[in-house]
PDB file of C-alpha atoms in Angstrom:
ATOM      1  CA  UNK A   1     -27.112  14.253  17.094  1.00  0.00           C
ATOM      2  CA  UNK A   2     -23.712  15.715  17.833  1.00  0.00           C
ATOM      3  CA  UNK A   3     -21.984  15.464  14.442  1.00  0.00           C
ATOM      4  CA  UNK A   4     -18.611  16.575  15.780  1.00  0.00           C
ATOM      5  CA  UNK A   5     -18.688  13.764  18.363  1.00  0.00           C
ATOM      6  CA  UNK A   6     -19.738  11.311  15.638  1.00  0.00           C
ATOM      7  CA  UNK A   7     -16.807  12.389  13.456  1.00  0.00           C
ATOM      8  CA  UNK A   8     -14.456  11.918  16.415  1.00  0.00           C
ATOM      9  CA  UNK A   9     -15.778   8.371  16.867  1.00  0.00           C
ATOM     10  CA  UNK A  10     -15.234   7.627  13.173  1.00  0.00           C
ATOM     11  CA  UNK A  11     -11.691   9.033  13.315  1.00  0.00           C
ATOM     12  CA  UNK A  12     -10.913   6.894  16.366  1.00  0.00           C
ATOM     13  CA  UNK A  13     -12.335   3.800  14.638  1.00  0.00           C
ATOM     14  CA  UNK A  14     -10.291   4.556  11.508  1.00  0.00           C
ATOM     15  CA  UNK A  15      -7.069   4.884  13.512  1.00  0.00           C
ATOM     16  CA  UNK A  16      -7.721   1.577  15.256  1.00  0.00           C
ATOM     17  CA  UNK A  17      -8.450  -0.195  11.950  1.00  0.00           C
ATOM     18  CA  UNK A  18      -5.366   1.404  10.368  1.00  0.00           C
ATOM     19  CA  UNK A  19      -3.141   0.147  13.187  1.00  0.00           C
ATOM     20  CA  UNK A  20      -4.473  -3.371  12.595  1.00  0.00           C
ATOM     21  CA  UNK A  21      -3.695  -2.998   8.852  1.00  0.00           C
ATOM     22  CA  UNK A  22      -7.394  -3.156   7.930  1.00  0.00           C
ATOM     23  CA  UNK A  23      -7.105   0.209   6.124  1.00  0.00           C
ATOM     24  CA  UNK A  24      -4.270   1.381   3.916  1.00  0.00           C
ATOM     25  CA  UNK A  25      -3.022   4.952   3.663  1.00  0.00           C
ATOM     26  CA  UNK A  26      -5.753   5.863   1.151  1.00  0.00           C
ATOM     27  CA  UNK A  27      -7.567   2.533   1.070  1.00  0.00           C
ATOM     28  CA  UNK A  28     -10.845   1.844   2.836  1.00  0.00           C
ATOM     29  CA  UNK A  29     -14.050   3.612   3.799  1.00  0.00           C
ATOM     30  CA  UNK A  30     -15.983   4.460   6.946  1.00  0.00           C
ATOM     31  CA  UNK A  31     -19.376   6.137   7.197  1.00  0.00           C
ATOM     32  CA  UNK A  32     -22.238   6.884   9.571  1.00  0.00           C
ATOM     33  CA  UNK A  33     -25.842   7.714   8.799  1.00  0.00           C
ATOM     34  CA  UNK A  34     -26.755  11.100  10.259  1.00  0.00           C
ATOM     35  CA  UNK A  35     -30.364  11.483   9.053  1.00  0.00           C
ATOM     36  CA  UNK A  36     -32.810   9.639   6.810  1.00  0.00           C
ATOM     37  CA  UNK A  37     -31.260  11.151   3.701  1.00  0.00           C
ATOM     38  CA  UNK A  38     -27.691  11.968   4.833  1.00  0.00           C
ATOM     39  CA  UNK A  39     -24.491  10.270   5.871  1.00  0.00           C
ATOM     40  CA  UNK A  40     -20.918  11.196   6.785  1.00  0.00           C
ATOM     41  CA  UNK A  41     -18.097   9.436   4.905  1.00  0.00           C
ATOM     42  CA  UNK A  42     -14.360   9.889   4.492  1.00  0.00           C
ATOM     43  CA  UNK A  43     -13.056  11.893   1.553  1.00  0.00           C
ATOM     44  CA  UNK A  44     -10.987  10.458  -1.286  1.00  0.00           C
ATOM     45  CA  UNK A  45      -7.805  11.896   0.189  1.00  0.00           C
ATOM     46  CA  UNK A  46      -8.283  10.605   3.739  1.00  0.00           C
ATOM     47  CA  UNK A  47      -5.264   9.188   5.497  1.00  0.00           C
ATOM     48  CA  UNK A  48      -6.815   6.737   7.914  1.00  0.00           C
ATOM     49  CA  UNK A  49      -4.352   7.078  10.761  1.00  0.00           C
ATOM     50  CA  UNK A  50      -5.031  10.811  11.020  1.00  0.00           C
ATOM     51  CA  UNK A  51      -8.532  11.586   9.748  1.00  0.00           C
ATOM     52  CA  UNK A  52      -9.492  15.172  10.460  1.00  0.00           C
ATOM     53  CA  UNK A  53     -12.914  16.761  10.733  1.00  0.00           C
ATOM     54  CA  UNK A  54     -12.468  18.126   7.193  1.00  0.00           C
ATOM     55  CA  UNK A  55     -11.786  14.627   5.824  1.00  0.00           C
ATOM     56  CA  UNK A  56     -15.221  13.430   6.925  1.00  0.00           C
ATOM     57  CA  UNK A  57     -17.809  14.920   4.600  1.00  0.00           C
ATOM     58  CA  UNK A  58     -21.585  14.862   4.983  1.00  0.00           C
ATOM     59  CA  UNK A  59     -23.452  13.835   1.843  1.00  0.00           C
ATOM     60  CA  UNK A  60     -27.111  14.018   0.917  1.00  0.00           C
ATOM     61  CA  UNK A  61     -28.487  10.943  -0.812  1.00  0.00           C
ATOM     62  CA  UNK A  62     -29.178  13.177  -3.833  1.00  0.00           C
ATOM     63  CA  UNK A  63     -25.802  13.688  -5.487  1.00  0.00           C
ATOM     64  CA  UNK A  64     -24.344  17.181  -5.530  1.00  0.00           C
ATOM     65  CA  UNK A  65     -20.865  18.754  -5.800  1.00  0.00           C
ATOM     66  CA  UNK A  66     -19.768  17.267  -2.449  1.00  0.00           C
ATOM     67  CA  UNK A  67     -19.838  13.768  -3.933  1.00  0.00           C
ATOM     68  CA  UNK A  68     -16.809  14.725  -6.058  1.00  0.00           C
ATOM     69  CA  UNK A  69     -14.645  14.826  -2.905  1.00  0.00           C
ATOM     70  CA  UNK A  70     -16.144  11.778  -1.222  1.00  0.00           C
ATOM     71  CA  UNK A  71     -14.712   8.261  -1.075  1.00  0.00           C
ATOM     72  CA  UNK A  72     -15.095   6.177  -4.234  1.00  0.00           C
ATOM     73  CA  UNK A  73     -17.186   3.865  -2.018  1.00  0.00           C
ATOM     74  CA  UNK A  74     -19.824   6.537  -1.303  1.00  0.00           C
ATOM     75  CA  UNK A  75     -22.286   5.074  -3.815  1.00  0.00           C
ATOM     76  CA  UNK A  76     -22.033   1.641  -2.212  1.00  0.00           C
ATOM     77  CA  UNK A  77     -22.609   3.101   1.254  1.00  0.00           C
ATOM     78  CA  UNK A  78     -25.636   5.043  -0.008  1.00  0.00           C
ATOM     79  CA  UNK A  79     -27.039   1.837  -1.525  1.00  0.00           C
ATOM     80  CA  UNK A  80     -26.736   0.047   1.817  1.00  0.00           C
ATOM     81  CA  UNK A  81     -28.311   2.935   3.747  1.00  0.00           C
ATOM     82  CA  UNK A  82     -31.119   3.075   1.159  1.00  0.00           C
ATOM     83  CA  UNK A  83     -32.078  -0.577   1.628  1.00  0.00           C
ATOM     84  CA  UNK A  84     -31.091  -1.543   5.174  1.00  0.00           C
ATOM     85  CA  UNK A  85     -32.643   0.397   8.041  1.00  0.00           C
ATOM     86  CA  UNK A  86     -30.373  -1.282  10.623  1.00  0.00           C
ATOM     87  CA  UNK A  87     -27.279   0.196   8.965  1.00  0.00           C
ATOM     88  CA  UNK A  88     -26.064   3.063  11.135  1.00  0.00           C
ATOM     89  CA  UNK A  89     -22.333   2.542  10.461  1.00  0.00           C
ATOM     90  CA  UNK A  90     -20.688   1.005   7.387  1.00  0.00           C
ATOM     91  CA  UNK A  91     -17.079   0.162   6.679  1.00  0.00           C
ATOM     92  CA  UNK A  92     -15.041  -1.286   3.866  1.00  0.00           C
ATOM     93  CA  UNK A  93     -11.778  -2.799   5.094  1.00  0.00           C
ATOM     94  CA  UNK A  94      -9.120  -5.069   3.660  1.00  0.00           C
ATOM     95  CA  UNK A  95      -7.917  -7.154   6.616  1.00  0.00           C
ATOM     96  CA  UNK A  96      -4.878  -9.057   5.308  1.00  0.00           C
ATOM     97  CA  UNK A  97      -5.551 -12.549   6.688  1.00  0.00           C
ATOM     98  CA  UNK A  98      -9.264 -12.496   5.851  1.00  0.00           C
ATOM     99  CA  UNK A  99      -8.593 -11.232   2.335  1.00  0.00           C
ATOM    100  CA  UNK A 100      -5.793 -13.761   1.772  1.00  0.00           C
ATOM    101  CA  UNK A 101      -7.930 -16.591   3.161  1.00  0.00           C
ATOM    102  CA  UNK A 102     -10.729 -15.642   0.754  1.00  0.00           C
ATOM    103  CA  UNK A 103      -8.576 -16.064  -2.357  1.00  0.00           C
ATOM    104  CA  UNK A 104      -8.959 -19.824  -2.703  1.00  0.00           C
ATOM    105  CA  UNK A 105     -11.970 -20.653  -0.566  1.00  0.00           C
ATOM    106  CA  UNK A 106     -15.746 -20.368  -0.708  1.00  0.00           C
ATOM    107  CA  UNK A 107     -16.454 -20.589   3.021  1.00  0.00           C
ATOM    108  CA  UNK A 108     -14.885 -19.596   6.312  1.00  0.00           C
ATOM    109  CA  UNK A 109     -15.496 -22.041   9.153  1.00  0.00           C
ATOM    110  CA  UNK A 110     -13.734 -20.735  12.273  1.00  0.00           C
ATOM    111  CA  UNK A 111     -11.999 -23.328  14.439  1.00  0.00           C
ATOM    112  CA  UNK A 112     -11.430 -20.990  17.367  1.00  0.00           C
ATOM    113  CA  UNK A 113     -13.995 -20.500  20.137  1.00  0.00           C
ATOM    114  CA  UNK A 114     -14.713 -16.788  19.582  1.00  0.00           C
ATOM    115  CA  UNK A 115     -14.991 -17.108  15.808  1.00  0.00           C
ATOM    116  CA  UNK A 116     -17.252 -20.118  16.130  1.00  0.00           C
ATOM    117  CA  UNK A 117     -19.525 -18.461  18.720  1.00  0.00           C
ATOM    118  CA  UNK A 118     -19.650 -14.956  17.227  1.00  0.00           C
ATOM    119  CA  UNK A 119     -19.566 -15.672  13.496  1.00  0.00           C
ATOM    120  CA  UNK A 120     -20.315 -19.289  12.659  1.00  0.00           C
ATOM    121  CA  UNK A 121     -19.828 -20.125   8.984  1.00  0.00           C
ATOM    122  CA  UNK A 122     -19.413 -17.242   6.554  1.00  0.00           C
ATOM    123  CA  UNK A 123     -19.702 -17.588   2.802  1.00  0.00           C
ATOM    124  CA  UNK A 124     -17.175 -15.832   0.565  1.00  0.00           C
ATOM    125  CA  UNK A 125     -18.656 -13.821  -2.281  1.00  0.00           C
ATOM    126  CA  UNK A 126     -16.982 -14.143  -5.664  1.00  0.00           C
ATOM    127  CA  UNK A 127     -17.106 -10.836  -7.606  1.00  0.00           C
ATOM    128  CA  UNK A 128     -15.882 -12.762 -10.683  1.00  0.00           C
ATOM    129  CA  UNK A 129     -14.759  -9.939 -12.985  1.00  0.00           C
ATOM    130  CA  UNK A 130     -12.819  -7.095 -11.343  1.00  0.00           C
ATOM    131  CA  UNK A 131     -13.006  -4.933 -14.493  1.00  0.00           C
ATOM    132  CA  UNK A 132     -16.571  -3.786 -13.827  1.00  0.00           C
ATOM    133  CA  UNK A 133     -16.775  -4.593 -10.104  1.00  0.00           C
ATOM    134  CA  UNK A 134     -17.245  -1.002  -8.906  1.00  0.00           C
ATOM    135  CA  UNK A 135     -20.203  -0.492 -11.242  1.00  0.00           C
ATOM    136  CA  UNK A 136     -21.835  -3.729 -10.054  1.00  0.00           C
ATOM    137  CA  UNK A 137     -20.902  -3.348  -6.368  1.00  0.00           C
ATOM    138  CA  UNK A 138     -23.388  -0.494  -5.891  1.00  0.00           C
ATOM    139  CA  UNK A 139     -26.254  -2.965  -6.351  1.00  0.00           C
ATOM    140  CA  UNK A 140     -24.651  -6.347  -5.597  1.00  0.00           C
ATOM    141  CA  UNK A 141     -23.435  -5.516  -2.087  1.00  0.00           C
ATOM    142  CA  UNK A 142     -26.796  -4.245  -0.708  1.00  0.00           C
ATOM    143  CA  UNK A 143     -28.579  -7.132  -2.464  1.00  0.00           C
ATOM    144  CA  UNK A 144     -26.219  -9.647  -0.849  1.00  0.00           C
ATOM    145  CA  UNK A 145     -26.836  -8.197   2.616  1.00  0.00           C
ATOM    146  CA  UNK A 146     -30.601  -8.405   2.094  1.00  0.00           C
ATOM    147  CA  UNK A 147     -30.782 -11.878   0.555  1.00  0.00           C
ATOM    148  CA  UNK A 148     -28.239 -13.494   2.885  1.00  0.00           C
ATOM    149  CA  UNK A 149     -29.576 -11.722   5.997  1.00  0.00           C
ATOM    150  CA  UNK A 150     -26.106 -10.896   7.225  1.00  0.00           C
ATOM    151  CA  UNK A 151     -24.243  -7.743   8.201  1.00  0.00           C
ATOM    152  CA  UNK A 152     -20.818  -8.836   6.971  1.00  0.00           C
ATOM    153  CA  UNK A 153     -19.716  -9.649   3.419  1.00  0.00           C
ATOM    154  CA  UNK A 154     -16.328 -11.112   2.542  1.00  0.00           C
ATOM    155  CA  UNK A 155     -15.529 -10.455  -1.103  1.00  0.00           C
ATOM    156  CA  UNK A 156     -12.854 -12.657  -2.662  1.00  0.00           C
ATOM    157  CA  UNK A 157      -9.657 -10.733  -3.297  1.00  0.00           C
ATOM    158  CA  UNK A 158     -11.316  -7.403  -2.496  1.00  0.00           C
ATOM    159  CA  UNK A 159     -12.001  -7.107   1.220  1.00  0.00           C
ATOM    160  CA  UNK A 160     -14.816  -6.956   3.739  1.00  0.00           C
ATOM    161  CA  UNK A 161     -17.949  -4.838   3.839  1.00  0.00           C
ATOM    162  CA  UNK A 162     -19.741  -4.637   7.179  1.00  0.00           C
ATOM    163  CA  UNK A 163     -22.519  -2.617   8.736  1.00  0.00           C
ATOM    164  CA  UNK A 164     -23.939  -2.361  12.232  1.00  0.00           C
ATOM    165  CA  UNK A 165     -26.033  -0.198  14.517  1.00  0.00           C
ATOM    166  CA  UNK A 166     -23.071   0.022  16.905  1.00  0.00           C
ATOM    167  CA  UNK A 167     -19.545   1.049  15.909  1.00  0.00           C
ATOM    168  CA  UNK A 168     -17.859  -1.003  18.659  1.00  0.00           C
ATOM    169  CA  UNK A 169     -19.838  -4.133  17.772  1.00  0.00           C
ATOM    170  CA  UNK A 170     -18.747  -3.748  14.154  1.00  0.00           C
ATOM    171  CA  UNK A 171     -15.087  -3.370  15.198  1.00  0.00           C
ATOM    172  CA  UNK A 172     -15.357  -6.453  17.422  1.00  0.00           C
ATOM    173  CA  UNK A 173     -16.852  -8.541  14.633  1.00  0.00           C
ATOM    174  CA  UNK A 174     -14.114  -7.527  12.177  1.00  0.00           C
ATOM    175  CA  UNK A 175     -11.375  -8.233  14.742  1.00  0.00           C
ATOM    176  CA  UNK A 176     -12.775 -11.687  15.533  1.00  0.00           C
ATOM    177  CA  UNK A 177     -13.072 -12.495  11.824  1.00  0.00           C
ATOM    178  CA  UNK A 178      -9.469 -11.479  11.160  1.00  0.00           C
ATOM    179  CA  UNK A 179      -8.155 -13.454  14.145  1.00  0.00           C
ATOM    180  CA  UNK A 180     -10.113 -16.541  13.059  1.00  0.00           C
ATOM    181  CA  UNK A 181      -8.711 -16.339   9.528  1.00  0.00           C
ATOM    182  CA  UNK A 182      -5.198 -15.870  10.862  1.00  0.00           C
ATOM    183  CA  UNK A 183      -5.561 -18.960  13.063  1.00  0.00           C
ATOM    184  CA  UNK A 184      -6.935 -20.972  10.135  1.00  0.00           C
ATOM    185  CA  UNK A 185      -3.957 -19.970   8.006  1.00  0.00           C
ATOM    186  CA  UNK A 186      -1.489 -20.850  10.769  1.00  0.00           C
ATOM    187  CA  UNK A 187      -3.211 -24.204  11.195  1.00  0.00           C
ATOM    188  CA  UNK A 188      -2.935 -24.810   7.440  1.00  0.00           C
ATOM    189  CA  UNK A 189       0.810 -24.014   7.536  1.00  0.00           C
ATOM    190  CA  UNK A 190       1.367 -26.520  10.334  1.00  0.00           C
ATOM    191  CA  UNK A 191      -0.579 -29.175   8.419  1.00  0.00           C
ATOM    192  CA  UNK A 192       1.366 -28.482   5.222  1.00  0.00           C
ATOM    193  CA  UNK A 193       4.671 -28.901   7.031  1.00  0.00           C
ATOM    194  CA  UNK A 194       3.478 -32.150   8.595  1.00  0.00           C
ATOM    195  CA  UNK A 195       3.857 -30.814  12.117  1.00  0.00           C
ATOM    196  CA  UNK A 196       2.149 -32.997  14.664  1.00  0.00           C
ATOM    197  CA  UNK A 197       2.511 -31.794  18.217  1.00  0.00           C
TER     198      UNK A 197
END
Protein backbone atom coordinates (compact mmCIF):
# COMPACT_ATOMS: atom_id res chain seq x y z
CA UNK A 1 0.00 0.00 0.00
CA UNK A 2 1.29 3.41 -0.96
CA UNK A 3 0.75 5.40 2.25
CA UNK A 4 1.73 8.71 0.68
CA UNK A 5 -0.92 8.24 -2.02
CA UNK A 6 -3.45 7.27 0.66
CA UNK A 7 -2.68 10.43 2.62
CA UNK A 8 -3.12 12.49 -0.55
CA UNK A 9 -6.55 10.91 -1.06
CA UNK A 10 -7.53 11.71 2.53
CA UNK A 11 -6.33 15.32 2.15
CA UNK A 12 -8.34 15.70 -1.06
CA UNK A 13 -11.44 14.23 0.63
CA UNK A 14 -10.98 16.57 3.60
CA UNK A 15 -10.73 19.63 1.34
CA UNK A 16 -13.90 18.62 -0.50
CA UNK A 17 -15.80 18.06 2.76
CA UNK A 18 -14.48 21.36 4.15
CA UNK A 19 -15.71 23.26 1.09
CA UNK A 20 -19.17 21.76 1.62
CA UNK A 21 -19.05 22.87 5.29
CA UNK A 22 -19.04 19.26 6.52
CA UNK A 23 -15.80 19.91 8.46
CA UNK A 24 -14.92 23.00 10.47
CA UNK A 25 -11.45 24.49 10.79
CA UNK A 26 -10.52 22.04 13.57
CA UNK A 27 -13.73 20.03 13.65
CA UNK A 28 -14.13 16.58 12.14
CA UNK A 29 -12.12 13.42 11.55
CA UNK A 30 -10.99 11.29 8.63
CA UNK A 31 -9.10 8.00 8.76
CA UNK A 32 -8.05 5.01 6.69
CA UNK A 33 -7.05 1.54 7.82
CA UNK A 34 -3.54 0.73 6.61
CA UNK A 35 -3.01 -2.74 8.15
CA UNK A 36 -4.82 -5.10 10.50
CA UNK A 37 -3.58 -3.20 13.53
CA UNK A 38 -2.92 0.31 12.14
CA UNK A 39 -4.75 3.30 10.74
CA UNK A 40 -3.99 6.83 9.56
CA UNK A 41 -6.01 9.68 11.10
CA UNK A 42 -5.81 13.46 11.20
CA UNK A 43 -4.05 15.13 14.11
CA UNK A 44 -5.76 17.34 16.69
CA UNK A 45 -4.44 20.47 15.01
CA UNK A 46 -5.50 19.61 11.46
CA UNK A 47 -7.00 22.38 9.37
CA UNK A 48 -9.21 20.47 6.98
CA UNK A 49 -8.86 22.70 3.95
CA UNK A 50 -5.09 22.25 3.94
CA UNK A 51 -4.18 18.92 5.55
CA UNK A 52 -0.50 18.14 5.10
CA UNK A 53 1.30 14.81 5.21
CA UNK A 54 2.44 15.64 8.76
CA UNK A 55 -1.17 16.21 9.89
CA UNK A 56 -2.09 12.63 9.04
CA UNK A 57 -0.58 10.35 11.65
CA UNK A 58 -0.39 6.55 11.60
CA UNK A 59 -1.48 4.90 14.83
CA UNK A 60 -1.13 1.35 16.08
CA UNK A 61 -4.20 -0.07 17.77
CA UNK A 62 -2.10 -0.36 20.95
CA UNK A 63 -1.89 3.17 22.32
CA UNK A 64 1.50 4.85 22.41
CA UNK A 65 2.85 8.43 22.45
CA UNK A 66 1.49 9.14 18.95
CA UNK A 67 -2.08 8.97 20.26
CA UNK A 68 -1.42 12.23 22.16
CA UNK A 69 -1.28 14.12 18.83
CA UNK A 70 -4.13 12.29 17.14
CA UNK A 71 -7.72 13.48 16.69
CA UNK A 72 -9.95 13.23 19.77
CA UNK A 73 -12.00 10.81 17.63
CA UNK A 74 -9.14 8.30 17.28
CA UNK A 75 -10.59 5.97 19.92
CA UNK A 76 -13.94 5.87 18.13
CA UNK A 77 -12.26 5.09 14.81
CA UNK A 78 -10.21 2.32 16.43
CA UNK A 79 -13.41 0.84 17.90
CA UNK A 80 -15.02 0.75 14.46
CA UNK A 81 -11.95 -0.80 12.82
CA UNK A 82 -11.78 -3.36 15.65
CA UNK A 83 -15.34 -4.59 15.08
CA UNK A 84 -16.16 -3.97 11.42
CA UNK A 85 -13.98 -5.63 8.80
CA UNK A 86 -15.65 -3.70 5.95
CA UNK A 87 -14.45 -0.39 7.40
CA UNK A 88 -11.55 0.82 5.28
CA UNK A 89 -12.32 4.56 5.60
CA UNK A 90 -14.12 6.35 8.44
CA UNK A 91 -15.22 9.95 8.78
CA UNK A 92 -16.94 12.12 11.33
CA UNK A 93 -18.58 15.16 9.75
CA UNK A 94 -21.08 17.78 10.83
CA UNK A 95 -23.06 18.59 7.68
CA UNK A 96 -25.21 21.60 8.62
CA UNK A 97 -28.58 20.59 7.13
CA UNK A 98 -28.35 16.97 8.29
CA UNK A 99 -27.32 18.02 11.79
CA UNK A 100 -30.04 20.69 11.98
CA UNK A 101 -32.66 18.26 10.65
CA UNK A 102 -31.68 15.74 13.33
CA UNK A 103 -32.40 18.12 16.22
CA UNK A 104 -36.14 17.52 16.41
CA UNK A 105 -36.67 14.30 14.51
CA UNK A 106 -36.17 10.57 14.99
CA UNK A 107 -36.14 9.54 11.33
CA UNK A 108 -35.06 10.89 7.97
CA UNK A 109 -37.31 9.88 5.08
CA UNK A 110 -35.94 11.46 1.88
CA UNK A 111 -38.51 12.83 -0.55
CA UNK A 112 -36.05 13.30 -3.40
CA UNK A 113 -35.26 10.55 -5.91
CA UNK A 114 -31.54 10.12 -5.11
CA UNK A 115 -32.05 10.14 -1.34
CA UNK A 116 -34.90 7.67 -1.62
CA UNK A 117 -32.97 5.30 -3.91
CA UNK A 118 -29.55 5.53 -2.24
CA UNK A 119 -30.48 5.88 1.43
CA UNK A 120 -34.08 4.97 2.15
CA UNK A 121 -35.15 5.71 5.72
CA UNK A 122 -32.43 6.52 8.24
CA UNK A 123 -32.97 6.52 11.98
CA UNK A 124 -31.49 9.34 14.08
CA UNK A 125 -29.56 8.23 17.14
CA UNK A 126 -30.16 10.16 20.34
CA UNK A 127 -26.97 10.42 22.45
CA UNK A 128 -29.13 11.77 25.31
CA UNK A 129 -26.51 13.26 27.64
CA UNK A 130 -23.70 15.23 25.98
CA UNK A 131 -21.71 15.45 29.24
CA UNK A 132 -20.32 11.93 28.94
CA UNK A 133 -20.90 11.36 25.22
CA UNK A 134 -17.23 11.02 24.24
CA UNK A 135 -16.67 8.31 26.85
CA UNK A 136 -19.74 6.38 25.65
CA UNK A 137 -19.21 7.02 21.92
CA UNK A 138 -16.19 4.69 21.81
CA UNK A 139 -18.51 1.72 22.39
CA UNK A 140 -21.93 3.03 21.33
CA UNK A 141 -20.98 4.00 17.78
CA UNK A 142 -19.44 0.62 16.76
CA UNK A 143 -22.31 -1.19 18.52
CA UNK A 144 -24.86 0.86 16.58
CA UNK A 145 -23.19 0.05 13.26
CA UNK A 146 -23.20 -3.66 14.10
CA UNK A 147 -26.74 -3.94 15.47
CA UNK A 148 -28.37 -1.71 12.85
CA UNK A 149 -26.35 -3.19 9.96
CA UNK A 150 -25.67 0.21 8.48
CA UNK A 151 -22.59 2.19 7.50
CA UNK A 152 -23.95 5.62 8.37
CA UNK A 153 -25.02 6.97 11.77
CA UNK A 154 -26.73 10.32 12.27
CA UNK A 155 -26.32 11.46 15.86
CA UNK A 156 -28.76 14.11 17.07
CA UNK A 157 -27.07 17.47 17.52
CA UNK A 158 -23.61 15.96 17.03
CA UNK A 159 -23.07 14.99 13.41
CA UNK A 160 -22.61 11.99 11.15
CA UNK A 161 -20.31 9.00 11.43
CA UNK A 162 -19.82 6.95 8.28
CA UNK A 163 -17.55 4.19 7.07
CA UNK A 164 -17.02 2.49 3.73
CA UNK A 165 -14.61 0.36 1.75
CA UNK A 166 -14.44 3.12 -0.88
CA UNK A 167 -13.68 6.77 -0.14
CA UNK A 168 -15.67 8.09 -3.13
CA UNK A 169 -18.72 5.99 -2.23
CA UNK A 170 -18.60 7.41 1.30
CA UNK A 171 -18.39 10.98 -0.04
CA UNK A 172 -21.32 10.33 -2.39
CA UNK A 173 -23.47 8.94 0.41
CA UNK A 174 -22.76 11.94 2.67
CA UNK A 175 -23.48 14.40 -0.16
CA UNK A 176 -26.80 12.72 -0.99
CA UNK A 177 -27.79 12.68 2.68
CA UNK A 178 -27.03 16.39 3.08
CA UNK A 179 -28.91 17.31 -0.11
CA UNK A 180 -31.93 15.26 0.99
CA UNK A 181 -32.01 16.97 4.39
CA UNK A 182 -31.68 20.38 2.78
CA UNK A 183 -34.61 19.63 0.47
CA UNK A 184 -36.70 18.38 3.40
CA UNK A 185 -36.00 21.59 5.31
CA UNK A 186 -36.87 23.75 2.30
CA UNK A 187 -40.09 21.79 1.86
CA UNK A 188 -40.91 22.34 5.54
CA UNK A 189 -40.34 26.11 5.16
CA UNK A 190 -42.72 26.26 2.20
CA UNK A 191 -45.35 24.32 4.14
CA UNK A 192 -44.95 26.57 7.19
CA UNK A 193 -45.47 29.67 5.08
CA UNK A 194 -48.55 28.15 3.47
CA UNK A 195 -47.05 28.31 0.00
CA UNK A 196 -48.98 26.26 -2.50
CA UNK A 197 -47.60 26.40 -6.00
